[in-house]
């Protein structure tokens, strides 16, 4: 997935502009809460698990957060209280909430890309 | 899987639940509520088909909260518990689920679990029963169901005990 904005779900909703705009507003709100640089790192970490292309992000992100993000696609029920507490301590509560939404949403978007949701919807 | 909240409530006097935890991020909460209401109030794809997909997602992701919630619009469209019971492994042989519902379930499994399940036959069945616009709406729903379930689980917001709970279907504020 090469674009920060847009993505397979937004593309699939091209014929439903009202829903597409609301989805993009939700996605943007989540991204804005975390900052695009951190979002790019999360995207890259999750994309690698799914085998989906993603641009190399700028700068650095806490490895503890990226390791947690890599668990989201296939191991979300196995994340321990200790792992969550470590990321929470790193990010603080407000950003941990945004991080949880961004990571879960990006996992779902990768999956939508892998079934070619946009192609099926055109 | 933890049933102990990993994040506190951002609303004074309320326990930690999805809404009170998401309140730490009001812009995200507001945009999600607006989107989810618009999604459920759209009749491009029947609420019954959306709920079939949501129930399947609840089982596959092991989201106990999602699994116990029922939206009343789908109930009104005839999605009773005897049908929901069949949204389990082996749903392909159910005599209670329609062919359209089985096509939706197969696509659900492919998107949230394994894309290899979307074989040529599965894709043809989906396109036979759903228009491109309906597939887009289903895809949006699955994206939200999956993300919501995983965010809820990883923030430790799974209930320890929860019975079946019928809720009003999310609707835009001016319609509620």
CSV table of C-alpha atoms in Angstrom, one decimal:
chain,number,residue,atom,x,y,z
A,1,UNK,CA,0.0,0.0,0.0
A,2,UNK,CA,1.9,3.0,-1.2
A,3,UNK,CA,-0.2,6.0,-0.2
A,4,UNK,CA,-0.6,7.5,3.2
A,5,UNK,CA,-4.0,8.9,2.2
A,6,UNK,CA,-6.6,6.8,0.5
A,7,UNK,CA,-6.2,3.0,0.6
A,8,UNK,CA,-8.2,0.1,-0.6
A,9,UNK,CA,-11.4,0.8,1.4
A,10,UNK,CA,-11.5,4.5,0.3
A,11,UNK,CA,-10.9,3.3,-3.3
A,12,UNK,CA,-13.7,0.7,-3.1
A,13,UNK,CA,-16.1,3.4,-1.8
A,14,UNK,CA,-15.6,5.6,-4.9
A,15,UNK,CA,-19.2,4.9,-5.9
A,16,UNK,CA,-20.4,5.9,-2.4
A,17,UNK,CA,-18.9,9.3,-1.9
A,18,UNK,CA,-20.7,10.1,1.3
A,19,UNK,CA,-19.6,6.9,3.0
A,20,UNK,CA,-16.1,7.3,1.5
A,21,UNK,CA,-15.7,10.8,2.9
A,22,UNK,CA,-16.8,9.6,6.4
A,23,UNK,CA,-14.4,6.7,6.3
A,24,UNK,CA,-11.6,9.0,5.2
A,25,UNK,CA,-12.5,11.4,8.0
A,26,UNK,CA,-12.3,8.6,10.6
A,27,UNK,CA,-9.0,7.3,9.1
A,28,UNK,CA,-7.5,10.9,9.0
A,29,UNK,CA,-8.6,11.5,12.6
A,30,UNK,CA,-6.8,8.4,13.8
A,31,UNK,CA,-3.7,9.2,11.8
A,32,UNK,CA,-3.6,12.9,12.9
A,33,UNK,CA,-3.8,11.8,16.6
A,34,UNK,CA,-0.6,9.8,16.2
A,35,UNK,CA,1.2,11.8,13.6
A,36,UNK,CA,2.1,10.7,10.1
A,37,UNK,CA,5.6,9.7,10.8
A,38,UNK,CA,4.6,7.2,13.5
A,39,UNK,CA,1.7,6.0,11.3
A,40,UNK,CA,4.2,5.3,8.5
A,41,UNK,CA,6.2,3.1,10.8
A,42,UNK,CA,3.1,1.2,12.0
A,43,UNK,CA,2.0,0.8,8.4
A,44,UNK,CA,5.4,-0.6,7.4
A,45,UNK,CA,5.5,-3.0,10.3
A,46,UNK,CA,2.1,-4.4,9.6
A,47,UNK,CA,2.5,-4.5,5.8
A,48,UNK,CA,5.6,-6.6,6.2
A,49,UNK,CA,3.6,-9.2,8.2
A,50,UNK,CA,1.0,-9.3,5.4
A,51,UNK,CA,3.6,-9.2,2.6
A,52,UNK,CA,2.1,-6.0,1.3
A,53,UNK,CA,4.3,-3.2,-0.1
A,54,UNK,CA,4.7,0.0,2.0
A,55,UNK,CA,7.1,2.9,1.7
A,56,UNK,CA,10.1,3.0,4.0
A,57,UNK,CA,9.3,5.5,6.7
A,58,UNK,CA,11.4,8.5,7.7
A,59,UNK,CA,13.0,8.7,11.2
A,60,UNK,CA,12.7,6.1,13.9
A,61,UNK,CA,9.9,4.7,16.1
A,62,UNK,CA,10.1,2.8,19.4
A,63,UNK,CA,10.8,-0.9,18.7
A,64,UNK,CA,8.6,-1.9,21.5
A,65,UNK,CA,5.6,-0.3,19.7
A,66,UNK,CA,6.6,-1.8,16.3
A,67,UNK,CA,6.9,-5.3,17.8
A,68,UNK,CA,3.4,-4.9,19.3
A,69,UNK,CA,2.0,-3.7,15.9
A,70,UNK,CA,3.5,-6.8,14.3
A,71,UNK,CA,1.4,-9.0,16.6
A,72,UNK,CA,-1.9,-7.3,15.5
A,73,UNK,CA,-2.5,-9.3,12.3
A,74,UNK,CA,-2.4,-12.8,13.6
A,75,UNK,CA,-1.7,-12.7,17.3
A,76,UNK,CA,-4.0,-10.1,18.7
A,77,UNK,CA,-5.5,-12.4,21.4
A,78,UNK,CA,-2.0,-13.4,22.6
A,79,UNK,CA,-0.8,-9.9,23.4
A,80,UNK,CA,-0.1,-9.9,27.2
A,81,UNK,CA,-0.9,-7.3,29.8
A,82,UNK,CA,2.8,-6.7,30.2
A,83,UNK,CA,3.4,-6.0,26.5
A,84,UNK,CA,0.5,-3.6,26.5
A,85,UNK,CA,1.7,-1.9,29.6
A,86,UNK,CA,5.1,-1.4,28.1
A,87,UNK,CA,3.7,0.3,25.0
A,88,UNK,CA,1.3,2.3,27.2
A,89,UNK,CA,4.2,3.5,29.3
A,90,UNK,CA,6.0,4.6,26.1
A,91,UNK,CA,3.0,6.4,24.5
A,92,UNK,CA,0.7,7.5,27.3
A,93,UNK,CA,-3.0,6.7,27.3
A,94,UNK,CA,-4.2,9.1,24.7
A,95,UNK,CA,-1.7,8.0,22.1
A,96,UNK,CA,-2.1,4.3,23.1
A,97,UNK,CA,-5.8,4.6,22.2
A,98,UNK,CA,-4.9,6.2,18.8
A,99,UNK,CA,-2.2,3.6,18.2
A,100,UNK,CA,-4.6,0.7,18.9
A,101,UNK,CA,-7.1,2.1,16.4
A,102,UNK,CA,-4.5,2.8,13.7
A,103,UNK,CA,-2.8,-0.6,14.0
A,104,UNK,CA,-6.2,-2.5,14.0
A,105,UNK,CA,-7.4,-0.4,11.1
A,106,UNK,CA,-4.3,-0.8,9.1
A,107,UNK,CA,-4.4,-4.5,9.5
A,108,UNK,CA,-7.9,-4.6,8.2
A,109,UNK,CA,-6.9,-2.4,5.2
A,110,UNK,CA,-4.1,-4.7,4.3
A,111,UNK,CA,-6.6,-7.5,4.3
A,112,UNK,CA,-9.0,-5.6,2.1
A,113,UNK,CA,-6.1,-5.0,-0.3
A,114,UNK,CA,-5.3,-8.7,-0.4
A,115,UNK,CA,-8.8,-9.7,-1.5
A,116,UNK,CA,-8.8,-6.8,-4.0
A,117,UNK,CA,-11.8,-5.1,-2.5
A,118,UNK,CA,-11.4,-2.1,-4.8
A,119,UNK,CA,-11.4,-4.4,-7.9
A,120,UNK,CA,-14.4,-6.3,-6.7
A,121,UNK,CA,-16.3,-3.0,-6.1
A,122,UNK,CA,-15.7,-1.5,-9.5
B,1,UNK,CA,-6.8,-12.4,26.2
B,2,UNK,CA,-7.3,-9.9,29.0
B,3,UNK,CA,-10.6,-8.9,30.5
B,4,UNK,CA,-8.9,-6.3,32.6
B,5,UNK,CA,-9.0,-2.8,31.0
B,6,UNK,CA,-5.5,-1.7,29.9
B,7,UNK,CA,-6.7,1.9,29.5
B,8,UNK,CA,-8.7,4.0,31.9
B,9,UNK,CA,-12.1,5.6,31.1
B,10,UNK,CA,-11.9,9.2,30.0
B,11,UNK,CA,-15.4,9.9,31.2
B,12,UNK,CA,-15.7,10.6,34.9
B,13,UNK,CA,-17.9,8.1,36.7
B,14,UNK,CA,-18.1,5.6,33.9
B,15,UNK,CA,-16.2,2.3,33.8
B,16,UNK,CA,-13.8,1.6,31.0
B,17,UNK,CA,-15.6,0.4,27.9
B,18,UNK,CA,-15.1,1.1,24.2
B,19,UNK,CA,-16.9,4.4,24.3
B,20,UNK,CA,-15.4,5.8,27.4
B,21,UNK,CA,-11.9,4.7,26.4
B,22,UNK,CA,-12.2,6.1,22.9
B,23,UNK,CA,-13.2,9.4,24.6
B,24,UNK,CA,-9.4,9.9,25.2
B,25,UNK,CA,-9.5,10.8,21.5
B,26,UNK,CA,-12.6,12.8,20.9
B,27,UNK,CA,-11.9,13.4,17.2
B,28,UNK,CA,-11.5,9.7,16.5
B,29,UNK,CA,-14.6,8.9,18.6
B,30,UNK,CA,-16.7,11.5,16.8
B,31,UNK,CA,-15.6,10.4,13.3
B,32,UNK,CA,-16.2,6.7,14.1
B,33,UNK,CA,-19.6,7.3,15.5
B,34,UNK,CA,-20.6,9.4,12.4
B,35,UNK,CA,-19.2,6.7,10.1
B,36,UNK,CA,-20.7,3.7,11.9
B,37,UNK,CA,-24.1,5.4,12.0
B,38,UNK,CA,-24.0,6.2,8.2
B,39,UNK,CA,-22.9,2.7,7.5
B,40,UNK,CA,-25.7,1.0,9.4
B,41,UNK,CA,-28.3,3.5,8.2
B,42,UNK,CA,-27.5,2.9,4.5
B,43,UNK,CA,-29.8,0.4,2.9
B,44,UNK,CA,-27.5,-0.4,-0.1
B,45,UNK,CA,-26.7,-3.6,1.7
B,46,UNK,CA,-29.4,-5.1,3.9
B,47,UNK,CA,-28.8,-4.9,7.7
B,48,UNK,CA,-29.3,-8.6,7.9
B,49,UNK,CA,-26.4,-9.3,5.6
B,50,UNK,CA,-24.2,-6.8,7.5
B,51,UNK,CA,-25.1,-8.5,10.8
B,52,UNK,CA,-24.3,-11.9,9.3
B,53,UNK,CA,-20.8,-10.6,8.5
B,54,UNK,CA,-20.5,-9.0,11.9
B,55,UNK,CA,-21.4,-12.2,13.7
B,56,UNK,CA,-18.9,-14.1,11.7
B,57,UNK,CA,-16.2,-11.6,12.5
B,58,UNK,CA,-17.1,-11.8,16.2
B,59,UNK,CA,-16.5,-15.6,16.1
B,60,UNK,CA,-13.3,-15.6,14.1
B,61,UNK,CA,-11.7,-12.7,16.1
B,62,UNK,CA,-13.0,-14.2,19.4
B,63,UNK,CA,-14.6,-10.9,20.3
B,64,UNK,CA,-17.0,-11.8,23.1
B,65,UNK,CA,-18.6,-8.3,23.3
B,66,UNK,CA,-19.3,-8.3,19.5
B,67,UNK,CA,-20.6,-11.8,19.7
B,68,UNK,CA,-23.2,-11.0,22.3
B,69,UNK,CA,-24.5,-7.7,20.8
B,70,UNK,CA,-27.4,-7.8,18.4
B,71,UNK,CA,-28.6,-4.8,16.4
B,72,UNK,CA,-32.3,-4.5,16.2
B,73,UNK,CA,-32.5,-3.7,12.5
B,74,UNK,CA,-31.2,-7.1,11.6
B,75,UNK,CA,-33.6,-8.8,14.0
B,76,UNK,CA,-36.4,-6.9,12.3
B,77,UNK,CA,-35.2,-8.4,9.0
B,78,UNK,CA,-35.6,-11.9,10.4
B,79,UNK,CA,-32.1,-12.8,11.7
B,80,UNK,CA,-33.1,-14.9,14.6
B,81,UNK,CA,-30.8,-16.9,16.9
B,82,UNK,CA,-31.5,-20.2,15.1
B,83,UNK,CA,-29.9,-18.6,12.0
B,84,UNK,CA,-27.1,-16.9,14.0
B,85,UNK,CA,-26.2,-20.3,15.5
B,86,UNK,CA,-25.3,-21.6,12.0
B,87,UNK,CA,-22.8,-18.8,11.5
B,88,UNK,CA,-20.1,-21.1,12.7
B,89,UNK,CA,-17.6,-23.5,11.1
B,90,UNK,CA,-19.5,-25.6,8.6
B,91,UNK,CA,-21.9,-22.8,7.7
B,92,UNK,CA,-21.6,-23.9,4.0
B,93,UNK,CA,-24.0,-26.8,4.7
B,94,UNK,CA,-26.6,-24.8,6.7
B,95,UNK,CA,-30.1,-25.1,5.5
B,96,UNK,CA,-31.1,-21.9,7.3
B,97,UNK,CA,-28.6,-19.5,5.7
B,98,UNK,CA,-29.4,-18.3,2.2
B,99,UNK,CA,-27.0,-18.6,-0.7
B,100,UNK,CA,-26.4,-14.9,-0.6
B,101,UNK,CA,-25.6,-15.1,3.1
B,102,UNK,CA,-23.2,-18.0,2.5
B,103,UNK,CA,-21.4,-15.9,-0.2
B,104,UNK,CA,-21.1,-13.0,2.2
B,105,UNK,CA,-19.7,-15.4,4.9
B,106,UNK,CA,-17.1,-16.8,2.5
B,107,UNK,CA,-16.0,-13.3,1.6
B,108,UNK,CA,-15.9,-12.4,5.2
B,109,UNK,CA,-13.6,-15.3,6.0
B,110,UNK,CA,-11.4,-14.4,3.1
B,111,UNK,CA,-11.0,-10.8,4.2
B,112,UNK,CA,-10.7,-11.2,7.9
B,113,UNK,CA,-8.9,-14.6,7.9
B,114,UNK,CA,-7.4,-16.0,4.7
B,115,UNK,CA,-7.5,-14.4,1.3
B,116,UNK,CA,-6.9,-17.8,-0.3
B,117,UNK,CA,-10.5,-18.6,0.5
B,118,UNK,CA,-11.7,-16.2,-2.1
B,119,UNK,CA,-11.5,-18.8,-4.9
B,120,UNK,CA,-12.9,-18.2,-8.4
B,121,UNK,CA,-16.2,-19.9,-7.4
B,122,UNK,CA,-16.4,-17.8,-4.2
B,123,UNK,CA,-15.8,-14.6,-6.1
B,124,UNK,CA,-18.4,-15.6,-8.7
B,125,UNK,CA,-20.9,-16.3,-6.0
B,126,UNK,CA,-20.3,-13.0,-4.3
B,127,UNK,CA,-20.7,-11.1,-7.6
B,128,UNK,CA,-23.9,-13.1,-8.4
B,129,UNK,CA,-25.6,-12.0,-5.2
B,130,UNK,CA,-24.1,-8.5,-4.6
B,131,UNK,CA,-23.6,-5.5,-6.8
B,132,UNK,CA,-20.2,-3.7,-6.8
B,133,UNK,CA,-21.7,-1.0,-4.5
B,134,UNK,CA,-22.9,-3.6,-2.1
B,135,UNK,CA,-19.5,-5.3,-2.1
B,136,UNK,CA,-17.9,-2.0,-1.3
B,137,UNK,CA,-20.3,-1.5,1.6
B,138,UNK,CA,-19.7,-5.0,2.9
B,139,UNK,CA,-15.9,-4.4,2.7
B,140,UNK,CA,-16.3,-1.2,4.7
B,141,UNK,CA,-18.3,-3.0,7.3
B,142,UNK,CA,-15.8,-5.8,7.6
B,143,UNK,CA,-12.9,-3.4,7.9
B,144,UNK,CA,-14.7,-1.6,10.8
B,145,UNK,CA,-15.9,-4.8,12.5
B,146,UNK,CA,-12.4,-6.3,12.4
B,147,UNK,CA,-10.6,-3.1,13.5
B,148,UNK,CA,-13.2,-2.5,16.2
B,149,UNK,CA,-12.9,-6.1,17.6
B,150,UNK,CA,-9.1,-6.1,17.6
B,151,UNK,CA,-8.8,-2.6,19.2
B,152,UNK,CA,-11.4,-3.6,21.8
B,153,UNK,CA,-9.6,-6.9,22.6
B,154,UNK,CA,-6.1,-5.4,22.7
B,155,UNK,CA,-7.2,-2.6,25.0
B,156,UNK,CA,-8.5,-5.2,27.4
B,157,UNK,CA,-12.1,-4.2,27.0
B,158,UNK,CA,-13.6,-7.7,26.7
B,159,UNK,CA,-16.3,-8.3,29.3
B,160,UNK,CA,-15.8,-11.0,31.8
B,161,UNK,CA,-19.5,-11.9,31.6
B,162,UNK,CA,-22.0,-10.7,29.2
B,163,UNK,CA,-25.4,-12.0,28.1
B,164,UNK,CA,-27.1,-11.4,24.8
B,165,UNK,CA,-27.8,-7.7,24.4
B,166,UNK,CA,-30.1,-6.2,21.8
B,167,UNK,CA,-29.0,-2.6,21.0
B,168,UNK,CA,-30.6,0.0,18.8
B,169,UNK,CA,-28.9,0.0,15.4
B,170,UNK,CA,-26.4,2.9,15.2
B,171,UNK,CA,-28.1,5.8,13.4
B,172,UNK,CA,-27.2,9.4,12.6
B,173,UNK,CA,-27.8,11.8,15.6
B,174,UNK,CA,-30.6,13.7,13.8
B,175,UNK,CA,-32.4,10.5,13.1
B,176,UNK,CA,-32.0,9.0,16.6
